[in-house]
Every structure is written in structure tokens, then in C-alpha cells.
Short mmCIF file of C-alpha atoms in Angstrom, two decimals:
data_model
loop_
_atom_site.label_atom_id
_atom_site.label_comp_id
_atom_site.label_asym_id
_atom_site.label_seq_id
_atom_site.Cartn_x
_atom_site.Cartn_y
_atom_site.Cartn_z
CA MET A 429 39.56 -41.55 2.45
CA PRO A 430 37.96 -45.10 2.12
CA THR A 431 38.13 -46.47 -1.73
CA SER A 432 34.39 -47.02 -1.76
CA ALA A 433 33.75 -43.36 -1.75
CA VAL A 434 36.41 -42.74 -4.65
CA SER A 435 35.10 -44.90 -6.98
CA SER A 436 31.53 -43.69 -6.15
CA ALA A 437 32.86 -39.58 -6.90
CA THR A 438 34.54 -41.33 -10.40
CA SER A 439 31.45 -43.73 -11.70
CA CYS A 440 28.83 -40.49 -11.27
CA GLY A 441 31.34 -38.42 -12.98
CA CYS A 442 31.86 -35.83 -10.46
CA PRO A 443 35.60 -34.48 -10.87
CA LEU A 444 38.03 -35.77 -8.55
CA THR A 445 39.25 -33.77 -5.73
CA LEU A 446 43.06 -33.35 -4.49
CA LEU A 447 42.58 -35.84 -1.41
CA GLU A 448 40.33 -37.89 -3.72
CA ALA A 449 42.60 -37.90 -6.47
CA PHE A 450 45.82 -38.41 -4.20
CA ALA A 451 43.35 -41.59 -1.90
CA SER A 452 42.55 -43.52 -5.62
CA SER A 453 45.76 -43.00 -6.11
CA ALA A 454 47.13 -44.43 -3.19
CA ALA A 455 44.81 -47.30 -3.29
CA ALA A 456 45.82 -48.39 -6.92
CA LEU A 457 48.90 -48.97 -5.56
CA ARG A 458 48.34 -50.82 -2.46
CA GLN A 459 46.23 -53.47 -5.17
CA PHE A 460 47.93 -53.94 -7.94
CA GLY A 461 51.56 -52.00 -7.21
CA ILE A 462 53.87 -50.18 -9.73
CA PRO A 463 52.58 -49.97 -13.64
CA ARG A 464 54.75 -50.54 -16.57
CA VAL A 465 54.19 -47.85 -19.42
CA ARG A 466 55.20 -46.71 -22.37
CA VAL A 467 55.74 -42.47 -23.08
CA VAL A 468 55.57 -41.66 -26.49
CA GLY A 469 58.35 -39.71 -28.08
CA LEU A 470 60.82 -41.14 -25.29
CA SER A 471 60.06 -44.79 -25.52
CA GLU A 472 61.85 -46.44 -28.44
CA GLY A 473 59.35 -46.84 -31.38
CA CYS A 474 56.65 -45.25 -29.43
CA THR A 475 54.27 -42.47 -31.43
CA GLN A 476 50.93 -40.47 -31.01
CA GLN A 477 49.55 -43.05 -33.58
CA ASP A 478 50.42 -45.69 -31.29
CA TYR A 479 48.59 -43.70 -28.05
CA GLU A 480 45.46 -43.46 -30.89
CA ARG A 481 45.19 -46.84 -31.11
CA GLN A 482 45.33 -47.38 -27.56
CA ARG A 483 42.34 -44.91 -26.93
CA ALA A 484 40.58 -46.46 -29.70
CA ARG A 485 40.76 -50.02 -28.03
CA PRO A 486 38.06 -52.24 -29.74
CA ASP A 487 37.54 -53.51 -25.80
CA GLY A 488 37.11 -50.42 -25.02
CA LYS A 489 39.96 -50.33 -22.02
CA ASP A 490 40.67 -47.03 -20.30
CA LEU A 491 43.94 -46.20 -19.36
CA GLU A 492 43.91 -46.56 -15.38
CA THR A 493 42.81 -49.83 -16.10
CA LEU A 494 45.55 -50.84 -18.38
CA LEU A 495 47.94 -49.15 -15.74
CA GLN A 496 45.81 -51.67 -13.20
CA GLU A 497 46.69 -54.35 -15.57
CA SER A 498 50.00 -53.32 -16.22
CA SER A 499 51.23 -53.60 -12.73
CA LEU A 500 54.40 -55.86 -11.22
CA ARG A 501 52.06 -56.81 -8.61
CA GLY A 502 48.44 -56.79 -10.46
CA PRO A 503 46.55 -60.28 -11.20
CA HIS A 504 47.30 -59.46 -15.22
CA GLY A 505 50.70 -58.13 -15.19
CA ARG A 506 52.58 -61.30 -15.94
CA LEU A 507 56.15 -60.02 -14.63
CA GLY A 508 54.82 -59.50 -11.54
CA THR A 509 55.45 -62.73 -10.24
CA ALA A 510 59.13 -63.42 -7.99
CA SER A 511 60.45 -64.53 -10.83
CA ARG A 512 60.74 -61.56 -12.39
CA ARG A 513 64.13 -61.06 -10.82
CA THR A 514 65.48 -63.87 -12.63
CA GLN A 515 64.01 -63.68 -16.06
CA ASN A 516 65.52 -63.93 -19.14
CA GLU A 517 66.05 -60.52 -19.95
CA GLN A 518 65.95 -61.28 -23.98
CA SER A 519 62.37 -63.50 -23.35
CA SER A 520 61.69 -60.17 -21.43
CA LEU A 521 62.44 -57.47 -23.98
CA HIS A 522 60.16 -59.59 -26.53
CA GLU A 523 56.88 -59.52 -24.18
CA ALA A 524 58.38 -55.95 -23.30
CA THR A 525 57.81 -55.12 -27.14
CA ALA A 526 54.86 -56.79 -27.70
CA TYR A 527 53.30 -53.97 -26.61
CA GLN A 528 49.52 -55.21 -26.01
CA ASN A 529 48.79 -54.02 -22.54
CA VAL A 530 51.14 -51.82 -21.70
CA PRO A 531 50.11 -48.24 -21.55
CA VAL A 532 51.23 -45.70 -23.86
CA VAL A 533 51.07 -42.35 -22.19
CA THR A 534 51.69 -38.98 -22.90
CA GLU A 535 54.32 -36.10 -21.04
CA GLN A 536 51.22 -34.43 -20.59
CA GLU A 537 49.54 -37.64 -18.93
CA PHE A 538 53.04 -39.19 -17.64
CA MET A 539 52.71 -35.87 -15.52
CA SER A 540 48.97 -35.69 -14.57
CA LYS A 541 49.05 -39.63 -13.94
CA PHE A 542 52.35 -39.97 -12.15
CA VAL A 543 54.01 -36.60 -11.13
CA PHE A 544 51.06 -35.14 -9.61
CA HIS A 545 50.13 -38.38 -7.83
CA SER A 546 53.81 -38.94 -6.47
CA ARG A 547 53.23 -42.77 -7.81
CA PRO A 548 56.47 -44.43 -9.28
CA CYS A 549 56.15 -45.90 -12.85
CA VAL A 550 58.41 -48.58 -15.15
CA ILE A 551 58.75 -46.93 -18.39
CA LEU A 552 59.99 -49.40 -20.59
CA ASP A 553 62.14 -49.03 -23.98
CA ALA A 554 64.20 -45.29 -23.29
CA LEU A 555 67.15 -46.89 -23.14
CA GLU A 556 66.59 -48.84 -26.55
CA ALA A 557 69.01 -46.69 -28.57
CA TRP A 558 71.98 -46.55 -25.64
CA PRO A 559 75.23 -47.17 -26.29
CA ALA A 560 76.16 -48.02 -22.79
CA LEU A 561 73.62 -50.86 -23.39
CA ARG A 562 75.66 -52.89 -25.30
CA LYS A 563 79.16 -51.58 -24.88
CA TRP A 564 79.11 -51.62 -20.44
CA ARG A 565 78.58 -55.58 -21.07
CA ASP A 566 82.23 -55.39 -21.46
CA ASP A 567 84.36 -55.58 -17.91
CA CYS A 568 87.16 -54.56 -19.96
CA TYR A 569 85.44 -51.44 -21.43
CA VAL A 570 83.72 -49.75 -17.98
CA PHE A 571 86.60 -50.45 -16.19
CA ASP A 572 89.87 -49.32 -18.57
CA LEU A 573 91.69 -52.75 -18.36
CA ASP A 574 93.80 -52.36 -21.81
CA HIS A 575 94.30 -48.52 -20.57
CA THR A 576 92.54 -46.54 -23.69
CA VAL A 577 91.20 -43.75 -21.17
CA MET A 578 93.55 -40.68 -22.40
CA ARG A 579 94.70 -40.33 -19.08
CA PRO A 580 93.95 -41.92 -15.56
CA LYS A 581 90.98 -42.16 -14.05
CA ASN A 582 90.94 -41.50 -10.68
CA VAL A 583 86.78 -42.48 -8.91
CA THR A 584 85.38 -43.52 -4.97
CA VAL A 585 84.82 -46.14 -4.33
CA ALA A 586 82.96 -47.43 -0.63
CA LEU A 587 84.52 -50.31 1.07
CA THR A 588 82.30 -51.92 4.48
CA PRO A 589 83.15 -55.45 5.59
CA ASN A 590 78.98 -56.05 5.31
CA GLY A 591 77.85 -54.33 2.17
CA ARG A 592 75.87 -51.57 4.05
CA ALA A 593 76.81 -48.20 3.66
CA ASP A 594 74.75 -45.34 5.41
CA SER A 595 73.21 -47.68 7.43
CA VAL A 596 71.41 -47.94 10.86
CA THR A 597 74.22 -50.68 11.51
CA ARG A 598 74.24 -53.08 15.75
CA VAL A 599 77.58 -52.79 16.49
CA THR A 600 79.78 -54.89 19.07
CA TYR A 601 83.65 -53.62 19.75
CA ALA A 602 86.34 -53.56 22.53
CA THR A 603 86.77 -49.96 23.87
CA ALA A 604 90.52 -51.14 24.24
CA ALA A 605 90.47 -51.38 20.39
CA VAL A 606 89.71 -47.24 20.48
CA PRO A 607 92.69 -45.39 20.90
CA ALA A 608 93.52 -42.98 24.58
CA GLU A 609 93.15 -39.75 22.32
CA GLU A 610 89.62 -40.57 20.48
CA ALA A 611 88.34 -42.17 23.45
CA ALA A 612 88.28 -38.80 24.88
CA ARG A 613 86.99 -36.79 22.37
CA VAL A 614 83.76 -38.90 21.40
CA TYR A 615 83.60 -41.95 23.31
CA ALA A 616 83.32 -40.95 26.76
CA GLY A 617 82.20 -37.63 28.00
CA ASP A 618 78.46 -36.58 29.25
CA GLU A 619 77.58 -35.69 25.93
CA ALA A 620 78.67 -38.86 23.76
CA CYS A 621 76.99 -40.95 27.01
CA LYS A 622 73.72 -39.24 26.33
CA GLN A 623 74.40 -39.77 22.62
CA ALA A 624 74.82 -42.93 21.90
CA VAL A 625 72.46 -45.91 21.84
CA LEU A 626 73.14 -49.08 23.88
CA LEU A 627 72.41 -51.89 22.98
CA SER A 628 73.02 -55.77 24.90
CA PRO A 629 76.67 -56.44 24.32
CA LEU A 630 76.90 -59.77 22.68
CA THR A 631 78.73 -60.58 26.89
CA HIS A 632 77.92 -59.15 29.91
CA ALA A 633 79.19 -55.21 29.92
CA ALA A 634 81.55 -55.97 33.04
CA ASP A 635 82.78 -58.46 31.10
CA THR A 636 86.35 -57.93 29.22
CA ASP A 637 87.87 -58.73 26.34
CA GLY A 638 91.29 -58.67 26.63
CA GLY A 639 91.40 -56.41 29.15
CA GLY A 640 89.01 -53.53 28.17
CA ALA A 641 84.70 -53.61 28.45
CA ILE A 642 82.99 -54.72 25.57
CA ARG A 643 80.01 -52.68 24.10
CA GLN A 644 77.69 -52.84 21.87
CA GLU A 645 75.61 -49.78 20.07
CA LYS A 646 73.89 -48.81 17.54
CA ILE A 647 74.90 -46.58 14.88
CA PHE A 648 74.78 -44.97 11.79
CA MET A 649 77.35 -46.44 10.07
CA TYR A 650 79.61 -44.89 6.60
CA ALA A 651 81.55 -46.22 4.66
CA ALA A 652 85.36 -45.96 4.22
CA GLU A 653 86.30 -44.51 1.01
CA LEU A 654 90.05 -44.55 -1.35
CA ARG A 655 90.17 -43.43 -4.37
CA VAL A 656 91.64 -45.75 -6.58
CA THR A 657 92.11 -46.10 -10.25
CA LEU A 658 89.40 -48.30 -12.72
CA PRO A 659 91.96 -51.32 -13.18
CA GLN A 660 92.03 -50.83 -9.79
CA LEU A 661 88.40 -50.34 -8.73
CA TYR A 662 87.65 -53.49 -10.96
CA GLY A 663 90.28 -55.58 -9.08
CA LEU A 664 88.71 -54.94 -5.92
CA LEU A 665 84.95 -55.94 -7.13
CA LEU A 666 86.31 -59.14 -8.50
CA ARG A 667 87.70 -59.33 -5.31
CA SER A 668 84.36 -59.22 -3.17
CA PRO A 669 82.04 -61.74 -1.76
CA MET A 670 79.31 -62.13 -4.01
CA ARG A 671 76.84 -62.35 -1.36
CA SER A 672 76.46 -60.16 1.99
CA PRO A 673 76.96 -61.46 5.59
CA PRO A 674 74.49 -63.37 6.79
CA HIS A 675 72.98 -60.59 9.45
CA PRO A 676 75.03 -57.04 8.03
CA ILE A 677 73.24 -54.60 10.33
CA ASP A 678 74.83 -57.24 13.09
CA ILE A 679 78.36 -56.58 13.27
CA ASP A 680 81.50 -57.70 15.59
CA MET A 681 84.47 -55.30 15.13
CA ARG A 682 86.57 -57.97 17.36
CA THR A 683 86.47 -60.13 14.47
CA TYR A 684 88.21 -58.11 12.30
CA ALA A 685 91.73 -58.85 13.21
CA ASP A 686 91.16 -61.31 10.92
CA LYS A 687 91.28 -60.44 7.59
CA GLN A 688 90.39 -63.95 6.42
CA ARG A 689 87.10 -63.56 8.10
CA THR A 690 86.27 -59.62 6.68
CA PRO A 691 86.71 -59.16 3.01
CA ALA A 692 86.17 -55.84 1.97
CA ILE A 693 83.28 -55.44 -0.23
CA ALA A 694 83.51 -52.99 -2.75
CA TYR A 695 80.51 -50.23 -4.13
CA ALA A 696 81.29 -47.42 -6.87
CA GLN A 697 78.52 -45.32 -4.82
CA LEU A 698 79.54 -42.00 -4.37
CA GLN A 699 76.25 -39.63 -5.78
CA ASN A 700 77.43 -35.96 -5.69
CA ASN A 701 77.33 -35.45 -9.80
CA CYS A 702 80.05 -38.37 -10.20
CA LEU A 703 79.01 -39.32 -13.81
CA ASN A 704 80.13 -35.22 -14.50
CA THR A 705 83.06 -35.53 -12.25
CA GLU A 706 83.73 -39.22 -11.95
CA TYR A 707 82.71 -40.93 -15.04
CA THR A 708 82.99 -38.49 -17.91
CA HIS A 709 84.50 -41.23 -20.28
CA LEU A 710 81.04 -43.09 -20.15
CA ARG A 711 79.38 -40.09 -20.68
CA VAL A 712 79.35 -40.72 -24.66
CA ASP A 713 77.18 -44.21 -23.74
CA LEU A 714 74.42 -42.42 -23.12
CA LEU A 715 71.75 -39.93 -25.00
CA PRO A 716 70.17 -37.21 -23.14
CA ASN A 717 66.67 -38.16 -24.33
CA VAL A 718 66.05 -39.63 -20.40
CA GLU A 719 68.14 -36.29 -18.97
CA ARG A 720 65.65 -34.34 -21.22
CA PHE A 721 62.98 -35.57 -20.81
CA GLY A 722 63.13 -34.71 -16.72
CA CYS A 723 63.16 -31.97 -17.67
CA ARG A 724 60.42 -31.37 -19.29
CA VAL A 725 58.32 -33.12 -16.63
CA PHE A 726 59.13 -31.41 -13.73
CA SER A 727 59.50 -28.14 -14.80
CA LYS A 728 63.47 -27.60 -15.01
CA GLU A 729 65.93 -25.84 -17.02
CA ALA A 730 68.70 -28.87 -15.68
CA VAL A 731 69.38 -31.67 -14.10
CA GLU A 732 70.28 -31.64 -10.50
CA ALA A 733 72.63 -33.97 -10.38
CA ALA A 734 73.64 -37.55 -13.03
CA ASN A 735 75.56 -40.52 -10.99
CA VAL A 736 76.84 -43.69 -11.69
CA TRP A 737 76.16 -46.78 -9.77
CA ILE A 738 78.70 -50.02 -10.24
CA GLY A 739 78.46 -52.67 -7.53
CA ILE A 740 77.74 -56.56 -6.97
CA PRO A 741 75.06 -58.53 -5.30
CA ALA A 742 77.05 -57.75 -1.82
CA SER A 743 75.96 -54.51 -1.46
CA VAL A 744 72.97 -53.03 -0.67
CA SER A 745 71.76 -49.18 0.25
CA SER A 746 69.70 -49.16 3.58
CA MET A 747 65.85 -48.08 3.57
CA HIS A 748 65.95 -43.50 3.29
CA GLN A 749 64.16 -41.28 1.91
CA ASP A 750 66.01 -38.17 -1.09
CA TRP A 751 64.08 -35.25 -1.80
CA VAL A 752 64.28 -34.87 -5.42
CA GLU A 753 62.68 -36.43 -8.14
CA ASN A 754 64.10 -39.01 -9.33
CA LEU A 755 64.75 -40.85 -13.11
CA TYR A 756 66.44 -44.42 -12.26
CA SER A 757 67.60 -46.01 -15.45
CA VAL A 758 69.23 -49.97 -15.04
CA VAL A 759 72.05 -50.70 -18.09
CA ARG A 760 73.05 -53.48 -16.67
CA GLY A 761 72.10 -56.48 -14.02
CA VAL A 762 68.83 -55.85 -12.13
CA LYS A 763 67.92 -53.22 -9.17
CA GLU A 764 65.51 -54.65 -6.60
CA PHE A 765 63.62 -51.31 -4.75
CA VAL A 766 61.30 -51.59 -1.71
CA LEU A 767 59.13 -48.75 -1.87
CA ILE A 768 56.92 -47.11 0.74
CA PRO A 769 55.46 -44.34 0.49
CA PRO A 770 55.78 -41.23 1.86
CA TRP A 771 52.52 -40.77 3.87
CA GLU A 772 53.42 -43.84 5.67
CA GLY A 773 56.88 -43.06 6.19
CA PRO A 774 55.95 -41.32 9.55
CA PHE A 775 55.45 -45.06 10.92
CA VAL A 776 58.46 -45.78 10.41
CA PRO A 777 61.37 -45.87 12.96
CA LYS A 778 63.55 -42.65 12.48
CA PRO A 779 66.15 -42.06 15.80
CA GLU A 780 68.52 -40.12 16.04
CA ILE A 781 72.03 -42.20 16.74
CA PRO A 782 75.79 -41.16 16.31
CA ALA A 783 77.61 -41.15 13.22
CA ALA A 784 80.62 -43.23 13.14
CA ALA A 785 82.25 -44.87 9.74
CA PHE A 786 84.18 -48.05 8.94
CA ALA A 787 87.99 -47.27 8.55
CA ILE A 788 91.02 -48.93 6.24
CA ASP A 789 93.19 -49.81 9.61
CA GLU A 790 96.86 -48.71 7.24
CA ALA A 791 99.36 -49.99 9.51
CA ALA A 792 97.72 -53.40 8.81
CA SER A 793 96.42 -53.06 4.96
CA LEU A 794 99.01 -53.28 2.23
CA ILE A 795 97.75 -50.77 -0.41
CA ASP A 796 99.91 -50.40 -3.56
CA PRO A 797 99.03 -47.84 -5.79
CA GLU A 798 101.37 -49.27 -8.41
CA ASP A 799 99.46 -52.35 -8.91
CA ASP A 800 97.09 -51.88 -11.45
CA ARG A 801 94.29 -54.46 -10.45
CA ALA A 802 94.96 -54.52 -6.68
CA GLU A 803 95.85 -58.00 -6.88
CA SER A 804 97.90 -57.76 -4.25
CA TRP A 805 96.70 -55.95 -1.87
CA SER A 806 95.43 -56.48 1.79
CA LEU A 807 92.52 -54.63 3.33
CA GLN A 808 92.16 -54.99 6.62
CA PHE A 809 89.31 -52.89 8.58
CA LYS A 810 90.06 -50.48 12.29
CA GLN A 811 88.21 -52.99 15.23
CA TYR A 812 85.95 -49.64 16.29
CA PRO A 813 83.80 -47.42 14.76
CA VAL A 814 85.12 -43.76 14.48
CA LYS A 815 82.80 -41.61 15.39
CA ASP A 816 82.73 -37.68 14.88
CA GLY A 817 80.62 -36.72 17.36
CA THR A 818 77.39 -36.32 15.01
CA VAL A 819 74.23 -37.97 15.23
CA VAL A 820 72.20 -38.59 11.99
CA PRO A 821 68.77 -38.88 11.68
CA TRP A 822 67.93 -42.22 10.03
CA MET A 823 65.17 -45.03 9.21
CA ASP A 824 66.10 -47.66 11.13
CA PHE A 825 63.78 -50.30 9.15
CA ASP A 826 65.12 -53.26 6.88
CA LEU A 827 63.28 -55.03 4.25
CA ALA A 828 64.38 -57.51 1.47
CA GLY A 829 62.44 -57.94 -1.41
CA ALA A 830 62.34 -61.49 -0.73
CA ASP A 831 60.66 -60.95 2.18
CA ALA A 832 57.91 -58.59 0.54
CA GLU A 833 57.33 -60.69 -2.08
CA VAL A 834 55.78 -63.30 -0.18
CA ASP A 835 53.72 -60.87 2.28
CA ALA A 836 54.37 -57.67 1.93
CA GLU A 837 52.22 -56.12 4.85
CA GLY A 838 53.13 -58.57 6.82
CA ALA A 839 56.57 -59.01 6.73
CA ALA A 840 56.51 -55.15 7.37
CA ARG A 841 55.02 -55.44 10.12
CA ALA A 842 57.19 -57.49 12.17
CA GLU A 843 60.07 -55.34 10.61
CA LEU A 844 58.20 -52.88 12.92
CA GLU A 845 56.92 -54.61 15.61
CA GLY A 846 61.08 -55.73 15.85
CA ARG A 847 61.82 -52.10 16.10
CA LEU A 848 59.43 -50.83 18.10
CA LEU A 849 60.00 -54.05 20.65
CA GLU A 850 63.74 -52.93 20.39
CA LYS A 851 63.18 -49.34 21.35
CA LEU A 852 61.24 -50.38 24.74
CA ARG A 853 63.21 -52.94 25.73
CA VAL A 854 65.92 -50.29 25.59
CA SER A 855 64.06 -47.60 27.03
CA THR A 856 62.60 -49.97 30.07
CA SER A 857 65.76 -52.01 31.44
CA PRO A 858 68.58 -50.99 33.21
CA SER A 859 70.55 -53.24 31.34
CA PRO A 860 68.66 -53.33 27.68
CA SER A 861 68.72 -56.79 26.04
CA LEU A 862 68.24 -57.33 22.08
CA LEU A 863 66.73 -60.32 21.90
CA SER A 864 67.36 -62.81 19.64
CA SER A 865 64.55 -64.77 17.70
CA ALA A 866 64.54 -68.02 20.31
CA GLU A 867 64.25 -64.87 22.99
CA ALA A 868 61.49 -63.13 21.59
CA LYS A 869 59.08 -65.82 20.71
CA ARG A 870 59.33 -66.60 25.10
CA ALA A 871 58.75 -63.21 25.65
CA SER A 872 56.21 -63.22 22.82
CA ASN A 873 53.83 -62.83 25.74
CA ASP A 874 55.66 -60.03 28.60
CA GLU A 875 54.48 -56.32 28.60
CA ASP A 876 56.81 -54.85 26.27
CA ALA A 877 55.57 -57.63 23.23
CA ALA A 878 52.49 -56.54 23.49
CA ALA A 879 53.47 -53.13 23.23
CA ALA A 880 55.08 -53.58 20.31
CA ARG A 881 52.51 -55.14 18.45
CA GLU A 882 49.97 -53.19 19.26
CA GLU A 883 52.11 -50.50 18.33
CA ALA A 884 53.03 -51.52 14.94
CA GLY A 885 49.36 -52.49 14.21
CA ARG A 886 48.56 -49.11 14.73
CA LYS A 887 51.06 -48.27 11.89
CA PRO A 888 50.20 -49.92 8.81
CA LEU A 889 52.86 -50.53 6.27
CA HIS A 890 52.23 -51.25 2.37
CA PRO A 891 55.92 -51.62 1.04
CA LEU A 892 55.74 -52.15 -2.66
CA VAL A 893 59.26 -54.21 -4.76
CA VAL A 894 59.94 -53.81 -8.02
CA TYR A 895 62.78 -54.90 -10.15
CA VAL A 896 63.76 -53.17 -13.06
CA HIS A 897 66.20 -55.08 -15.65
CA PRO A 898 68.91 -53.23 -18.57
CA GLY A 899 66.19 -51.12 -20.60
CA GLU A 900 63.91 -49.82 -17.91
CA THR A 901 63.95 -47.04 -15.85
CA LEU A 902 61.93 -46.17 -12.70
CA TYR A 903 60.94 -43.16 -11.69
CA LEU A 904 60.63 -43.31 -8.01
CA PRO A 905 58.74 -40.30 -7.23
CA ALA A 906 60.19 -37.34 -4.42
CA MET A 907 60.34 -38.50 -0.36
CA TRP A 908 59.19 -42.28 -1.62
CA LEU A 909 61.43 -44.54 1.26
CA HIS A 910 63.01 -47.16 -1.08
CA ARG A 911 65.36 -49.38 -0.16
CA VAL A 912 67.64 -50.67 -3.37
CA ALA A 913 69.27 -54.25 -3.56
CA GLN A 914 71.03 -55.44 -6.41
CA HIS A 915 71.46 -58.72 -8.44
CA PRO A 916 73.08 -60.54 -11.96
CA ASP A 917 70.46 -60.31 -14.70
CA SER A 918 70.51 -63.99 -16.74
CA THR A 919 72.63 -62.23 -19.24
CA ASP A 920 76.19 -62.12 -17.16
CA LEU A 921 74.76 -65.28 -14.91
CA HIS A 922 74.40 -67.65 -18.30
CA ALA A 923 77.81 -65.95 -18.75
CA ARG A 924 79.55 -67.06 -15.68
CA GLN A 925 78.35 -70.15 -15.40
CA ARG A 926 79.32 -71.11 -19.76
CA HIS A 927 82.97 -69.99 -18.64
CA SER A 928 82.89 -72.00 -14.99
CA GLY A 929 81.34 -75.55 -17.44
CA SER A 930 84.69 -74.57 -19.80
CA ALA A 931 86.80 -77.70 -19.89
CA ASN A 932 89.61 -74.87 -19.93
CA ALA A 933 87.81 -72.68 -17.21
CA ALA A 934 90.99 -73.22 -14.82
CA ALA A 935 93.37 -72.48 -16.91
CA SER A 936 91.78 -69.33 -18.58
CA ALA A 937 93.52 -65.87 -18.61
CA SER A 938 90.46 -63.98 -18.47
CA PRO A 939 88.25 -64.42 -15.62
CA PRO A 940 84.33 -64.48 -16.37
CA PRO A 941 82.24 -61.47 -16.03
CA LEU A 942 81.33 -59.80 -12.87
CA PRO A 943 77.81 -60.17 -11.76
CA LEU A 944 77.75 -56.28 -12.09
CA THR A 945 74.74 -53.75 -11.98
CA ALA A 946 75.07 -50.75 -13.22
CA ALA A 947 73.00 -47.71 -13.23
CA VAL A 948 72.78 -44.02 -14.19
CA ASN A 949 70.26 -41.79 -11.72
CA TYR A 950 68.84 -38.55 -12.58
CA TRP A 951 68.02 -36.13 -9.73
CA TYR A 952 66.14 -33.07 -9.97
CA ASP A 953 64.56 -30.91 -7.50
CA MET A 954 61.54 -31.41 -6.04
CA SER A 955 58.73 -28.63 -6.81
CA PHE A 956 56.90 -28.13 -3.86
CA SER A 957 54.46 -26.68 -5.46
CA ASN A 958 53.52 -30.29 -6.81
CA PRO A 959 49.93 -31.26 -5.70
CA SER A 960 51.13 -34.03 -3.69
CA VAL A 961 53.62 -32.23 -1.77
CA VAL A 962 51.31 -29.72 -0.86
CA LEU A 963 48.65 -32.40 0.78
CA LEU A 964 51.44 -34.15 2.73
CA ARG A 965 52.43 -30.94 3.72
CA GLU A 966 48.76 -29.75 4.61
CA PHE A 967 48.73 -32.98 6.46
CA GLY A 968 52.33 -32.90 8.36
CA LEU A 969 53.50 -35.57 6.40
CA LEU A 970 56.93 -33.78 5.33
CA LEU A 971 59.79 -36.05 7.28
#
């Protein structure tokens, strides 16, 4: 429905239909972005009196106007610039607690304005009383470096060479590296050939590398996983590179023979209710207010899962969607979300591709369980993707927050065009070629490029970017597509700068704090009677 039609319906005082309300919410998101709000009874110090004062504002602004002005992309949203990623958290807290232009909503309004409309928002001040905001600043405490946890605590860590677990990846490898027994099972035969999404190799497929053909495929890559103690997790994070490789979704596994060129990037991202299974010692630092709030507004008796996320900037979660309502609370660091609404989800390519895992080559690695902080560990990845014979439907779309900040629609269109062009060239050429940027420019006028451009133009995407800082909680509605990156916050950055600038930094017995991002999120089953879900289902947009 055109925005003008929605506006006229609103101005005449007529009640909005479900479709009109949904279109109005979508239009507001495109124009203004993600609003930031305080919720009566959830945000620290936010009372019914604050809500009543807002309703009696002398300027007469209604709630929707305040929501627009508080949006992270809004013209009046002072936090809505790219600098929000690295702003000083103390000044942010001071500004956030000024309250004048931060909308106050009741739980009922939160349900009607956000849950029923499938509209994301950032909730301020809900974590102010959490001990974790203070205690999780201490690496020694989080990772039990002084061994105060009553018994050895083992957790699951994901390890990748590129910082991308559970991601569509363009993989180059030599077939000679694949053991014969595995090659016969999942790399050869009619079924494997049918499933393979072949791309052109870095050299021609007929060329050889050490006596074996070189193969390049598009593969859904899982992380390698290890069970480690908390101090060992700290050691692995400490040794991980702070930035992912320049082209993390294009990897050449032949280089993994050189350990120095292939460091392991660690990320604690197990999910599966890991707060209550692997990080029980940290639960005491979390108050139940956010979890209970979710149960009320989503009409659930209990949370489906509570997860802990601990990582560094090199790790990124690829674009995906979850069929759960999500309250994502950041305790330390900054989480960067690139969001695409579910009604635009069908425009994002979602091919079915072979699944494989990065795997640690145990014969070539040194893993000493007795090494308290994994200081002597030497990890080497296998030089081929370890397939399991399955295929996975996954979104083949990668858009960074920095690109979306500059021109969200333009960056999304360029990424979509690139994926469509790749698909066209693979499907129409007997020796498909994955174009480099220079080749893409030379081919901009050919038939495939024109077709990809035309198709991308028919599939408009409107990504939103939101940075969630310590003490903030993102409400991420079910089915919203999201890519999640992470950055150190100003507190850790300043501490690291002070450490490196001190005269005795080199001789210091204690390292600087990790550039850590730590968060807790709560999942709730989505309701198929939710108006937004009903509308998406009626239009055939449930993916």
C-alpha cells in the first residue's frame, strides 16, 4: 500500500486495517530506522509517572512522533550516525538518561507497537541493575583465570580460520588432500556431483596442484568445535587475530599447510540454551527482569533458550533468520546488526548447497589438555572441507554495517547483483567463472550482467543497521534476517591504549583486557497467531 494511502487513513481518524498498520510500520522503519525506547517497569527508574508526563508533553508530540525522533537513523536521532559504533559509553549513558526525547512505552504499547507489527527496537536501561555490567569487565572473572569456580568448567568453542562459522563460503581445495575413503563417500558419485555448486578454480580445473585437481565450490561451512576449560577459552581468544581476513568468504584451503598463515579464530557461540548448560556460573550476574518481560509480552510460560555469546571482532555471524522472538542484551562490547525485514526475505538468494565443516588436523596439531591457558597449543586445519553428504538452504548474502551506513539500499543492490550474476554465470557456462571486480567491470555490458542488474532492480532491499551497546537490549522480531558483527567498546579500547602506552607494558605480567563482546539473548517461540505472522503467511512470505 502506498505511504500516502496510509497517511490519509491516519489523518482522517479512521482505524487502520492490519495491512495498513503493517505498511505504516514498514514505511516508518525505512524512513527512520530502529527506535530506542524505555519501558515502564523494565527500564531502570522508568515509572508510570514518566509515561503520564510524556502523554502531557507541552509540545503535543505523540508516541509515533517520538519513536521517529528516537530512531537510530532518524533526522533527530543524535545517536544515529556511524560514529555510534565507537562512541564513549559514559557519554552515551548520560545522553540516554536525559530522557527528554526517549519514548516511554508501557508493556501493552510495546506489544501493540513492536511485537504485533514485527518492528525491532532498542530498549534502554533494562540492564542497569545487572551485576554482569560490572563483573564481566574483568577477564579474570569471566574466564575463571584464578580458578574460583568450584569444579573445572568445560565449554564449547567454535574455531574457524576466517571468523565465519555457519556461512556460505567459496572454498578452493586440492582433491588430492581428500582421503580416498572420504572421497568415495561424499566427494564423488552422481549424487555428490548433483549437489556440488561448482565455481571456477583459481587456476583452471584441468590444472594440477601436487598431482591433484583443484576444485572450487560454494559450501555451507560449519566451525570446528572443541571442548575446553574457561582459561583455555581465554587463551584461544587471546591468540586469535583481532580482525578477520580481507576476504573471509573466499578461502583457499591449500594455504592451511602453513600454520603461521592460518591462525584459529575462536568464538563461544554454542547457543542451545548454553547459559543454563555451560555457563551456569555466570547466571548469578543476570537478573530475571528481561527474561520475565519476554514471557509476558510474547505470552509464554517460559523462555525457550537462553544463550551466552563471547567473542572478538574477527568473528561474524552470517545473514540468517530465526523463527523465534529474540531479546538480545549486550553486557560488554558493541554488537552490529544488519537487519532485513521478513517481507523482503524472498528477495535474498537462499540456495541449497553442500554442508561441510572446518576440522582440526589432530595429527598435525598440538593440543595439551593440561596446558591451563592453551599457550603451547598449535592448531592446524585440514586442507579440505569435511563434508557429511547433506545439503543446507542458507542465505548467500553478505552486507557489512559500514557499507550499509553509507548507502543501505545501494550496497544491498550491489551485493544482490553480484550474487545473481554469479548464479547466472555458473548456470550458463560450461566452465563457470567467478568474476573478479576488474572482470566484472569489463563485463558490465554483457548479457549476464544486464540480466543480473535488471533482476536486482526488481528486488528492492532496505537494510537497517543498529549498534547495540552495553546495557542495551535489542528486540529482534521473529523471521527478521540479520547479520551480526562485533566491536570492542570504548571502555576496553581505552584500557588497551593505556596498557600499550604505559612505560612497563612490555614487562607487564598481565595482558590488556580482551577487545571482548559478551552478550546474553533470550529466545521465545514465535506465535503463528501474531498479526504480522498471519499477514506474512497470507502473502506467502514465510520462508
